[in-house]
C-alpha cells in the first residue's frame, strides 16, 4: 500500500476545506489512503470503484453509517430513515419502500409540473427587464414547494420564507457539526445551539400540526403522508406513531429538497457554459413537450435531458462524500482496516477517476448512453449511494430534476452574469458558494 499520510498539523486545512485536501491526496496517493491523526485516530479514504463496491454492497453488513453521520444529522431527523440503523431501520424501510416505487410516484408529476409553472410569471418579468437572479435560491424554493405538496399537500412555498429559513438554519447547523469541531453538547446555551433549537422547535410545531389535522380528515389527499400513515408493519400490523411520522417527514424534507435543488442549480450553471449541450437539450425538449406542461409519458421520451442530469450529478454530486464506520476488522486494497474506524467514500473524486472516465473534467452527457456505459464498473458512479442504504428517493429526484430542467429549458435561454464567481461550499452538500446568478431570455415562440 502507498504511504500513510500523517495528518498531524493538517488539522486546519482539513477543517476548512476537506474536499480540496482530499483532491490533493488523491492525486498524490491514489485509490485508497490512510490518514493518521492523533494516536489511535485514523481513517481511510476509499476511491477505487471496486473498493466502493466492497463497502457499499459486497461487505455492507460490516459497515454502518456510524457516529459522524448519525450524531449530527440525527439532531434534526431523530430516528428517521436516513439515520436509524439495524432492525428499526429495516422495518421502516420496508414500510416506506412501496411509496417510492416509480409507479406510486407518477401521480406527482402533475404537481411537479404545476409548481414549476408558477415560476414562469416571475422569470418572464426578470427576462423582460434583463434582471439577473440567483438560480440556486429559485431552485431551493421550487423543490421545497414540491416537497411540501407531494409529502403533505401543504404549500410550504407560501410560508416558505419562515419554513425554509428554519429548515436551512437547522441544516447548516448539522453541516457545521459534521466537521471535526469541539464537541459542545446541545444543552450548552451557545448562540448557534439556541438558534438551532428554536428552528427545530418551529419545524416540529408545523409538522405535528399537519399530522394532527390529517388524523381528523376523512378524505385524505393522495400524498406521501397519507401513504406513510396507511402503511402497516407486516408482522405486528402496527402503524407509525406521530413521533416516527415526524422523524420521517423531516427526513424526507431534508434529504429530498436540497439535493434536488442543487442538482438543478448545477445543471443550469452547466448550460451557461456549454452552448452545444444547451442547444441539443432544447432540440429534444421542443420535439417532445406540447404546451407548457410535461407529463409522465413525456419524461420517458427525454433521454438526453435525463443524461444531462446524470452527467451533472457526476461532476457535481450533491452528496459528495459518504462516511461509514467499519464494525469489525476488514481488508481493502491491501490495507488492514481495524474495526470501529472510519471509512470515507467520496463521489466527487471517484466520479472524476481518470481510470474510469475518459477526459473526466469534460461535461459529456452521452457518457450515460447505454453504448458508452458498457464495461464501466457499477460503483464508478454512485450519486445515490448503493447497497441496502441506497437513496429511497432516487426515482423521485430523477423525475423531478428531468421535468423541471425540460420545462425551463423549453421556455428560457440562460447566461451566467459576467464575472460571477463559482466556488464550492462543501459544508454539507456540494453547493455553489455564491449561488449561480444568471440572466435569462425568453425563447422566441415558446
Ligand atoms: C439516502 C443522495 C434525493 C430521501 C441517500 C443517500 C444518498 C442520497 C447518497 C445514501 C446516504 C448513505 O448511504 O449514507 C440523494 C441525491 C438526491 C436525493 C443526490 C437528489 C438528486 C432524495 C429525495 C428523497 C430522498 C427526493 C425523498 C423524497 C432519502 C432517504 C435516504 C436517502 C430517506 C435514506 C435511505 C435509507 O438509508 O434507507 N440519498 N438523494 N433523497 N435519500 Fe436521497
Coordinates of C-alpha atoms and ligand atoms in Angstrom, one line a residue:
X1 CA 0.0 0.0 0.0
X2 CA 1.1 3.6 -0.6
X3 CA 2.5 5.6 2.3
X4 CA 0.3 6.8 5.0
X5 CA -0.3 10.4 5.3
X6 CA 0.3 11.9 8.7
X7 CA -2.4 14.3 9.3
X8 CA -0.9 15.8 12.4
X9 CA -0.6 19.5 11.7
X10 CA -3.0 19.3 8.8
X11 CA -6.0 19.9 11.0
X12 CA -6.7 23.4 9.8
X13 CA -6.7 22.8 6.1
X14 CA -8.9 19.8 6.7
X15 CA -11.3 21.7 8.9
X16 CA -11.7 24.4 6.3
X17 CA -11.6 22.6 3.1
X18 CA -11.9 18.9 3.2
X19 CA -12.7 18.4 -0.4
X20 CA -9.6 20.3 -1.6
X21 CA -7.4 18.4 0.8
X22 CA -8.8 15.0 -0.4
X23 CA -8.3 16.0 -4.0
X24 CA -4.6 16.7 -3.4
X25 CA -4.2 13.5 -1.5
X26 CA -5.9 11.5 -4.3
X27 CA -3.5 12.9 -6.9
X28 CA -0.5 12.1 -4.7
X29 CA -1.5 8.8 -3.2
X30 CA -4.2 7.1 -5.3
X31 CA -7.1 4.8 -4.7
X32 CA -7.0 4.2 -1.0
X33 CA -5.4 6.5 1.5
X34 CA -4.9 6.0 5.2
X35 CA -4.9 9.2 7.3
X36 CA -3.4 9.2 10.8
X37 CA -4.3 11.9 13.3
X38 CA -3.8 11.7 17.0
X39 CA -2.6 8.4 18.3
X40 CA -5.3 5.8 17.7
X41 CA -7.3 8.1 15.4
X42 CA -7.2 7.2 11.8
X43 CA -9.4 6.8 8.8
X44 CA -9.3 5.6 5.2
X45 CA -10.4 7.4 2.1
X46 CA -11.6 4.8 -0.4
X47 CA -11.8 5.9 -4.0
X48 CA -11.5 2.9 -6.4
X49 CA -14.9 1.7 -7.6
X50 CA -14.1 -1.9 -6.7
X51 CA -13.4 -0.8 -3.1
X52 CA -16.5 1.3 -3.0
X53 CA -18.5 -1.7 -4.1
X54 CA -16.9 -3.7 -1.3
X55 CA -18.0 -1.2 1.3
X56 CA -21.5 -0.4 -0.1
X57 CA -22.5 -3.8 -1.4
X58 CA -20.4 -6.9 -1.1
X59 CA -19.4 -6.5 2.5
X60 CA -22.1 -4.0 3.5
X61 CA -23.0 -5.8 6.7
X62 CA -19.7 -4.8 8.1
X63 CA -20.2 -1.1 7.5
X64 CA -22.7 1.2 9.3
X65 CA -23.2 4.9 9.0
X66 CA -21.7 5.5 12.4
X67 CA -21.4 8.5 14.6
X68 CA -20.1 11.0 12.1
X69 CA -23.3 10.7 10.2
X70 CA -25.9 9.8 12.7
X71 CA -25.0 12.1 15.5
X72 CA -25.2 15.5 13.8
X73 CA -28.0 14.7 11.3
X74 CA -29.9 12.7 13.9
X75 CA -30.2 16.0 15.9
X76 CA -32.8 17.1 13.4
X77 CA -34.1 13.9 11.8
X78 CA -34.3 11.9 15.0
X79 CA -34.9 8.2 14.2
X80 CA -35.8 8.8 10.5
X81 CA -34.8 6.5 7.7
X82 CA -31.5 8.4 6.9
X83 CA -30.1 8.0 10.4
X84 CA -31.7 4.9 12.0
X85 CA -29.9 1.6 12.0
X86 CA -30.4 -2.2 12.4
X87 CA -33.8 -3.8 12.8
X88 CA -35.6 -0.5 13.4
X89 CA -34.3 0.9 10.1
X90 CA -35.1 -2.3 8.3
X91 CA -38.7 -2.2 9.5
X92 CA -39.1 1.5 8.5
X93 CA -37.5 0.9 5.0
X94 CA -40.0 -1.9 4.4
X95 CA -42.9 0.3 5.4
X96 CA -41.8 3.2 3.3
X97 CA -40.4 1.5 0.2
X98 CA -43.7 0.9 -1.7
X99 CA -44.5 4.7 -1.5
X100 CA -41.3 5.4 -3.5
X101 CA -41.7 3.0 -6.4
X102 CA -41.8 4.6 -9.8
X103 CA -45.4 3.6 -10.3
X104 CA -46.5 5.2 -7.0
X105 CA -44.8 8.4 -7.9
X106 CA -46.3 9.0 -11.3
X107 CA -49.2 10.9 -9.7
X108 CA -46.8 13.5 -8.5
X109 CA -45.7 14.6 -12.0
X110 CA -48.7 16.9 -12.4
X111 CA -47.9 18.6 -9.1
X112 CA -44.2 19.0 -10.0
X113 CA -45.2 20.5 -13.4
X114 CA -47.7 22.9 -11.9
X115 CA -45.2 24.1 -9.3
X116 CA -42.6 24.7 -12.0
X117 CA -45.2 26.7 -13.9
X118 CA -45.5 29.1 -11.0
X119 CA -42.0 30.3 -11.8
X120 CA -42.9 31.5 -15.3
X121 CA -44.5 34.8 -14.3
X122 CA -41.5 35.9 -12.2
X123 CA -38.9 34.6 -14.6
X124 CA -40.7 36.2 -17.6
X125 CA -40.5 39.5 -15.7
X126 CA -36.8 39.0 -15.0
X127 CA -36.3 38.2 -18.7
X128 CA -38.2 41.2 -19.8
X129 CA -36.2 43.6 -17.7
X130 CA -32.9 41.7 -18.3
X131 CA -32.6 41.4 -14.5
X132 CA -30.1 38.9 -13.0
X133 CA -31.3 36.4 -10.4
X134 CA -29.9 33.5 -8.4
X135 CA -31.0 30.2 -9.7
X136 CA -29.9 28.4 -6.5
X137 CA -32.4 30.4 -4.5
X138 CA -35.1 29.8 -7.1
X139 CA -34.5 26.0 -7.2
X140 CA -34.4 25.8 -3.4
X141 CA -37.8 27.4 -3.1
X142 CA -39.2 25.3 -6.0
X143 CA -38.1 21.9 -4.7
X144 CA -39.2 22.8 -1.2
X145 CA -42.6 23.8 -2.6
X146 CA -42.7 20.4 -4.5
X147 CA -41.6 18.5 -1.4
X148 CA -44.4 20.2 0.7
X149 CA -47.1 19.4 -1.8
X150 CA -46.1 15.8 -2.5
X151 CA -45.3 15.0 1.1
X152 CA -48.3 16.5 2.9
X153 CA -50.2 18.6 0.4
X154 CA -49.3 21.9 2.1
X155 CA -47.9 24.8 0.1
X156 CA -44.9 25.4 2.4
X157 CA -44.0 27.7 -0.5
X158 CA -46.4 30.3 0.8
X159 CA -44.8 30.4 4.1
X160 CA -41.5 29.3 2.5
X161 CA -39.7 32.2 3.9
X162 CA -40.2 31.1 7.6
X163 CA -40.3 27.4 7.0
X164 CA -37.5 27.3 4.5
X165 CA -35.4 29.6 6.8
X166 CA -35.9 27.3 9.7
X167 CA -35.0 24.3 7.6
X168 CA -31.9 25.9 6.4
X169 CA -30.8 27.1 9.8
X170 CA -31.2 23.5 11.1
X171 CA -29.4 22.1 8.1
X172 CA -26.5 24.5 8.3
X173 CA -26.0 23.7 11.9
X174 CA -25.9 19.9 11.1
X175 CA -23.3 20.5 8.4
X176 CA -21.2 22.5 10.8
X177 CA -21.5 19.8 13.4
X178 CA -20.3 17.2 10.9
X179 CA -16.8 18.8 10.8
X180 CA -14.2 17.9 13.4
X181 CA -15.1 20.7 15.9
X182 CA -15.0 20.8 19.6
X183 CA -18.0 18.7 20.8
X184 CA -20.2 21.3 22.5
X185 CA -23.3 19.5 23.8
X186 CA -26.6 20.8 22.7
X187 CA -27.7 21.9 26.2
X188 CA -24.9 24.5 26.4
X189 CA -26.6 27.8 25.5
X190 CA -24.3 29.0 22.8
X191 CA -25.9 31.3 20.2
X192 CA -25.7 28.6 17.5
X193 CA -27.2 25.9 19.8
X194 CA -30.0 28.3 20.7
X195 CA -30.7 29.2 17.1
X196 CA -30.8 25.6 16.1
X197 CA -33.1 24.5 18.9
X198 CA -35.5 27.4 18.1
X199 CA -35.6 26.4 14.4
X200 CA -36.2 22.8 15.3
X201 CA -39.0 23.7 17.6
X202 CA -40.7 25.7 14.9
X203 CA -40.3 23.0 12.3
X204 CA -41.7 20.4 14.7
X205 CA -44.7 22.6 15.5
X206 CA -45.7 22.8 11.8
X207 CA -45.2 19.1 11.2
X208 CA -47.1 17.9 14.2
X209 CA -49.9 20.3 13.3
X210 CA -50.1 18.8 9.8
X211 CA -50.1 15.2 11.2
X212 CA -52.8 16.1 13.8
X213 CA -55.1 17.6 11.2
X214 CA -54.6 14.7 8.9
X215 CA -55.7 12.2 11.6
X216 CA -59.0 14.0 11.7
X217 CA -59.5 14.2 8.0
X218 CA -62.0 11.7 6.4
X219 CA -60.8 12.1 2.9
X220 CA -57.0 12.4 3.0
X221 CA -55.3 13.7 -0.2
X222 CA -53.2 11.2 -2.2
X223 CA -49.8 12.3 -0.9
X224 CA -46.8 10.6 0.7
X225 CA -48.0 11.3 4.3
X226 CA -51.3 9.5 3.6
X227 CA -49.3 6.5 2.2
X228 CA -47.0 6.5 5.2
X229 CA -49.9 6.8 7.7
X230 CA -51.6 3.8 5.9
X231 CA -48.5 1.6 5.9
X232 CA -48.7 -1.3 8.4
X233 CA -45.9 -3.5 9.7
X234 CA -46.1 -6.9 8.1
X235 CA -45.6 -8.8 11.4
X236 CA -47.3 -6.7 14.0
X237 CA -49.8 -4.8 11.9
X238 CA -48.7 -1.6 13.6
X239 CA -48.8 1.9 12.0
X240 CA -46.2 4.6 12.6
X241 CA -46.5 6.7 15.7
X242 CA -46.8 10.5 15.5
X243 CA -43.2 10.8 16.6
X244 CA -42.0 8.4 13.9
X245 CA -44.1 10.2 11.3
X246 CA -42.5 13.4 12.4
X247 CA -39.0 12.0 12.0
X248 CA -39.7 10.6 8.6
X249 CA -41.4 13.8 7.3
X250 CA -38.5 15.9 8.4
X251 CA -36.1 13.3 7.0
X252 CA -37.8 13.4 3.6
X253 CA -37.9 17.2 3.6
X254 CA -34.2 17.4 4.3
X255 CA -33.0 14.5 2.2
X256 CA -35.2 15.4 -0.7
X257 CA -35.4 19.0 -1.4
X258 CA -31.9 20.4 -1.0
X259 CA -30.2 17.7 -3.0
X260 CA -32.6 18.0 -6.0
X261 CA -32.3 21.8 -5.9
X262 CA -28.5 21.6 -6.0
X263 CA -28.6 19.2 -8.9
X264 CA -30.8 21.6 -10.9
X265 CA -28.7 24.6 -9.9
X266 CA -25.5 23.0 -11.2
X267 CA -27.4 21.8 -14.4
X268 CA -28.3 25.4 -15.2
X269 CA -24.8 26.5 -14.5
X270 CA -23.5 23.9 -16.9
X271 CA -26.0 25.1 -19.6
X272 CA -24.5 28.6 -19.3
X273 CA -21.0 27.1 -20.0
X274 CA -21.9 24.5 -22.7
X275 CA -23.8 26.1 -25.6
X276 CA -23.7 22.9 -27.6
X277 CA -25.3 20.9 -24.8
X278 CA -27.9 23.6 -24.2
X279 CA -29.0 23.6 -27.8
X280 CA -29.1 19.9 -28.1
X281 CA -31.2 19.8 -24.9
X282 CA -33.6 22.4 -26.3
X283 CA -34.0 20.5 -29.6
X284 CA -35.0 17.4 -27.7
X285 CA -37.3 19.2 -25.3
X286 CA -39.2 21.1 -28.0
X287 CA -39.7 18.0 -30.0
X288 CA -41.4 16.3 -27.0
X289 CA -43.2 18.8 -24.9
X290 CA -46.5 20.1 -26.0
X291 CA -47.7 23.4 -24.4
X292 CA -46.2 24.4 -21.1
X293 CA -46.8 21.2 -19.1
X294 CA -44.9 17.9 -19.2
X295 CA -46.4 14.5 -18.4
X296 CA -45.1 11.1 -17.3
X297 CA -45.1 9.9 -20.9
X298 CA -43.0 12.9 -21.9
X299 CA -40.4 12.1 -19.3
X300 CA -39.8 8.7 -21.0
X301 CA -39.1 10.5 -24.2
X302 CA -36.4 12.8 -22.9
X303 CA -33.3 10.6 -22.8
X304 CA -30.9 13.4 -23.4
X305 CA -32.4 15.6 -20.7
X306 CA -32.0 12.7 -18.3
X307 CA -28.4 12.2 -19.4
X308 CA -27.7 15.9 -18.7
X309 CA -29.0 15.4 -15.2
X310 CA -26.9 12.3 -14.7
X311 CA -23.7 14.0 -16.0
X312 CA -24.4 17.0 -13.8
X313 CA -24.5 14.6 -10.8
X314 CA -21.3 13.0 -11.9
X315 CA -19.3 16.3 -11.9
X316 CA -21.3 17.9 -9.1
X317 CA -22.6 15.2 -6.8
X318 CA -24.9 16.9 -4.2
X319 CA -23.9 14.2 -1.7
X320 CA -20.2 14.5 -2.4
X321 CA -19.0 12.0 0.3
X322 CA -20.3 9.2 2.4
X323 CA -18.8 8.3 5.7
X324 CA -19.0 4.7 7.0
X325 CA -17.7 3.0 10.1
X326 CA -16.2 -0.5 9.9
X327 CA -17.9 -2.7 12.5
X328 CA -15.2 -5.4 12.6
X329 CA -11.8 -5.5 11.0
X330 CA -11.6 -5.9 7.3
X331 CA -9.1 -5.6 4.4
X332 CA -9.5 -3.2 1.5
X333 CA -6.9 -2.9 -1.3
X334 CA -4.1 -4.4 0.8
X335 CA -4.9 -2.2 3.8
X336 CA -5.8 -3.6 7.1
X337 CA -8.9 -1.8 8.3
X338 CA -9.4 -2.1 12.1
X339 CA -12.9 -2.4 13.5
X340 CA -14.6 0.9 14.6
X341 CA -12.6 3.1 12.3
X342 CA -14.0 5.5 9.7
X343 CA -14.0 4.7 6.0
X344 CA -14.8 7.7 3.8
X345 CA -16.2 7.3 0.3
X346 CA -16.1 10.2 -2.0
X347 CA -18.4 10.5 -5.0
X348 CA -16.7 13.8 -6.1
X349 CA -13.3 12.1 -6.6
X350 CA -14.5 8.6 -7.8
X351 CA -16.7 10.3 -10.4
X352 CA -13.6 12.0 -11.8
X353 CA -11.3 9.0 -11.5
X354 CA -9.2 9.1 -14.7
X355 CA -9.0 5.3 -15.0
X356 CA -12.8 5.0 -15.4
X357 CA -13.8 8.3 -17.0
X358 CA -12.2 9.5 -20.2
X359 CA -11.3 13.2 -20.1
X360 CA -13.0 13.3 -16.7
X361 CA -13.4 17.1 -16.3
X362 CA -15.3 17.4 -19.6
X363 CA -19.1 17.7 -19.4
X364 CA -20.3 15.0 -21.8
X365 CA -23.9 13.7 -21.2
X366 CA -23.5 10.9 -23.7
X367 CA -21.2 9.0 -21.4
X368 CA -24.5 7.8 -19.9
X369 CA -25.8 6.4 -23.2
X370 CA -26.3 2.6 -23.0
X371 CA -23.5 2.0 -25.6
X372 CA -20.9 4.0 -23.8
X373 CA -21.8 2.8 -20.3
X374 CA -20.8 -0.8 -21.2
X375 CA -17.9 -2.1 -19.2
X376 CA -17.9 0.8 -16.6
X377 CA -17.8 -0.6 -13.1
X378 CA -21.1 -0.1 -11.2
X379 CA -19.6 2.0 -8.5
X380 CA -17.6 4.4 -10.7
X381 CA -20.9 6.4 -10.4
X382 CA -22.9 6.4 -7.2
X383 CA -24.6 9.8 -6.6
X384 CA -27.4 8.0 -4.7
X385 CA -25.1 5.7 -2.7
X386 CA -25.7 1.9 -3.0
X387 CA -26.5 -1.3 -1.4
X388 CA -29.3 -1.6 1.1
X389 CA -28.9 2.1 2.2
X390 CA -29.3 3.4 -1.4
X391 CA -31.4 6.6 -1.7
X392 CA -35.1 5.8 -1.4
X393 CA -35.9 8.9 -3.3
X394 CA -33.7 8.5 -6.4
X395 CA -36.7 7.9 -8.8
X396 CA -38.5 10.9 -7.3
X397 CA -35.4 13.1 -7.7
X398 CA -34.6 12.0 -11.3
X399 CA -38.2 12.5 -12.3
X400 CA -38.4 15.9 -10.7
X401 CA -35.0 17.1 -12.0
X402 CA -35.7 15.9 -15.6
X403 CA -39.1 17.5 -15.6
X404 CA -38.0 20.9 -14.2
X405 CA -35.0 21.1 -16.4
X406 CA -37.1 20.3 -19.5
X407 CA -39.8 22.8 -18.8
X408 CA -37.5 25.7 -18.0
X409 CA -35.2 24.9 -21.0
X410 CA -38.2 24.9 -23.3
X411 CA -39.0 28.5 -22.3
X412 CA -35.7 30.1 -21.5
X413 CA -32.1 30.5 -22.5
X414 CA -29.5 31.3 -19.8
X415 CA -26.4 33.3 -19.4
X416 CA -24.1 33.5 -16.4
X417 CA -23.8 37.0 -15.0
X418 CA -20.3 38.1 -16.3
X419 CA -17.7 37.7 -13.6
X420 CA -19.9 35.8 -11.2
X421 CA -17.6 33.6 -9.1
X422 CA -18.2 29.9 -8.9
X423 CA -16.8 28.1 -5.9
X424 CA -17.7 25.1 -3.9
X425 CA -19.3 25.3 -0.5
X426 CA -18.8 21.8 0.9
X427 CA -20.2 22.4 4.4
X428 CA -22.6 19.5 3.9
X429 CA -23.9 19.1 0.4
X430 CA -22.0 20.5 -2.6
X431 CA -23.5 23.9 -3.1
X432 CA -22.2 26.8 -5.2
X433 CA -20.9 29.1 -2.5
X434 CA -22.1 32.3 -4.1
X435 CA -25.2 30.9 -5.8
X436 CA -25.5 30.9 -9.6
X437 CA -26.5 34.3 -10.9
X438 CA -28.0 34.2 -14.4
X439 CA -29.8 36.4 -16.8
X440 CA -32.5 34.6 -18.7
X441 CA -34.1 35.2 -22.1
X442 CA -37.5 34.0 -23.3
X443 CA -37.1 31.8 -26.3
X444 CA -38.9 33.1 -29.3
X445 CA -42.2 31.3 -30.0
X446 CA -42.3 29.4 -26.6
Ligands
LIG1 C1 -30.3 8.4 1.1 C2 -28.5 11.2 -2.4 C3 -32.9 12.8 -3.4 C4 -34.6 10.6 0.5 C5 -29.4 8.9 0.2 C6 -28.0 8.6 0.0 C7 -27.5 9.4 -1.0 C8 -28.6 10.2 -1.4 C9 -26.1 9.4 -1.5 C10 -27.3 7.5 0.8 C11 -26.7 8.0 2.0 C12 -25.8 7.0 2.7 O1 -25.8 5.8 2.3 O2 -25.1 7.3 3.6 C13 -29.5 11.9 -3.0 C14 -29.4 12.8 -4.1 C15 -30.7 13.3 -4.4 C16 -31.6 12.6 -3.4 C17 -28.1 13.1 -4.8 C18 -31.2 14.2 -5.5 C19 -30.5 14.5 -6.6 C20 -33.8 12.3 -2.5 C21 -35.2 12.5 -2.4 C22 -35.7 11.9 -1.3 C23 -34.5 11.3 -0.7 C24 -36.0 13.3 -3.5 C25 -37.1 11.8 -0.8 C26 -38.1 12.2 -1.4 C27 -33.6 9.8 1.0 C28 -33.7 8.9 2.2 C29 -32.4 8.3 2.4 C30 -31.6 8.8 1.3 C31 -34.9 8.8 3.1 C32 -32.1 7.3 3.4 C33 -32.4 5.9 2.9 C34 -32.0 4.7 3.8 O3 -31.0 4.8 4.5 O4 -32.8 3.8 3.9 N1 -29.8 9.9 -0.7 N2 -30.8 11.8 -2.6 N3 -33.4 11.6 -1.4 N4 -32.3 9.7 0.5 FE1 -31.6 10.7 -1.1

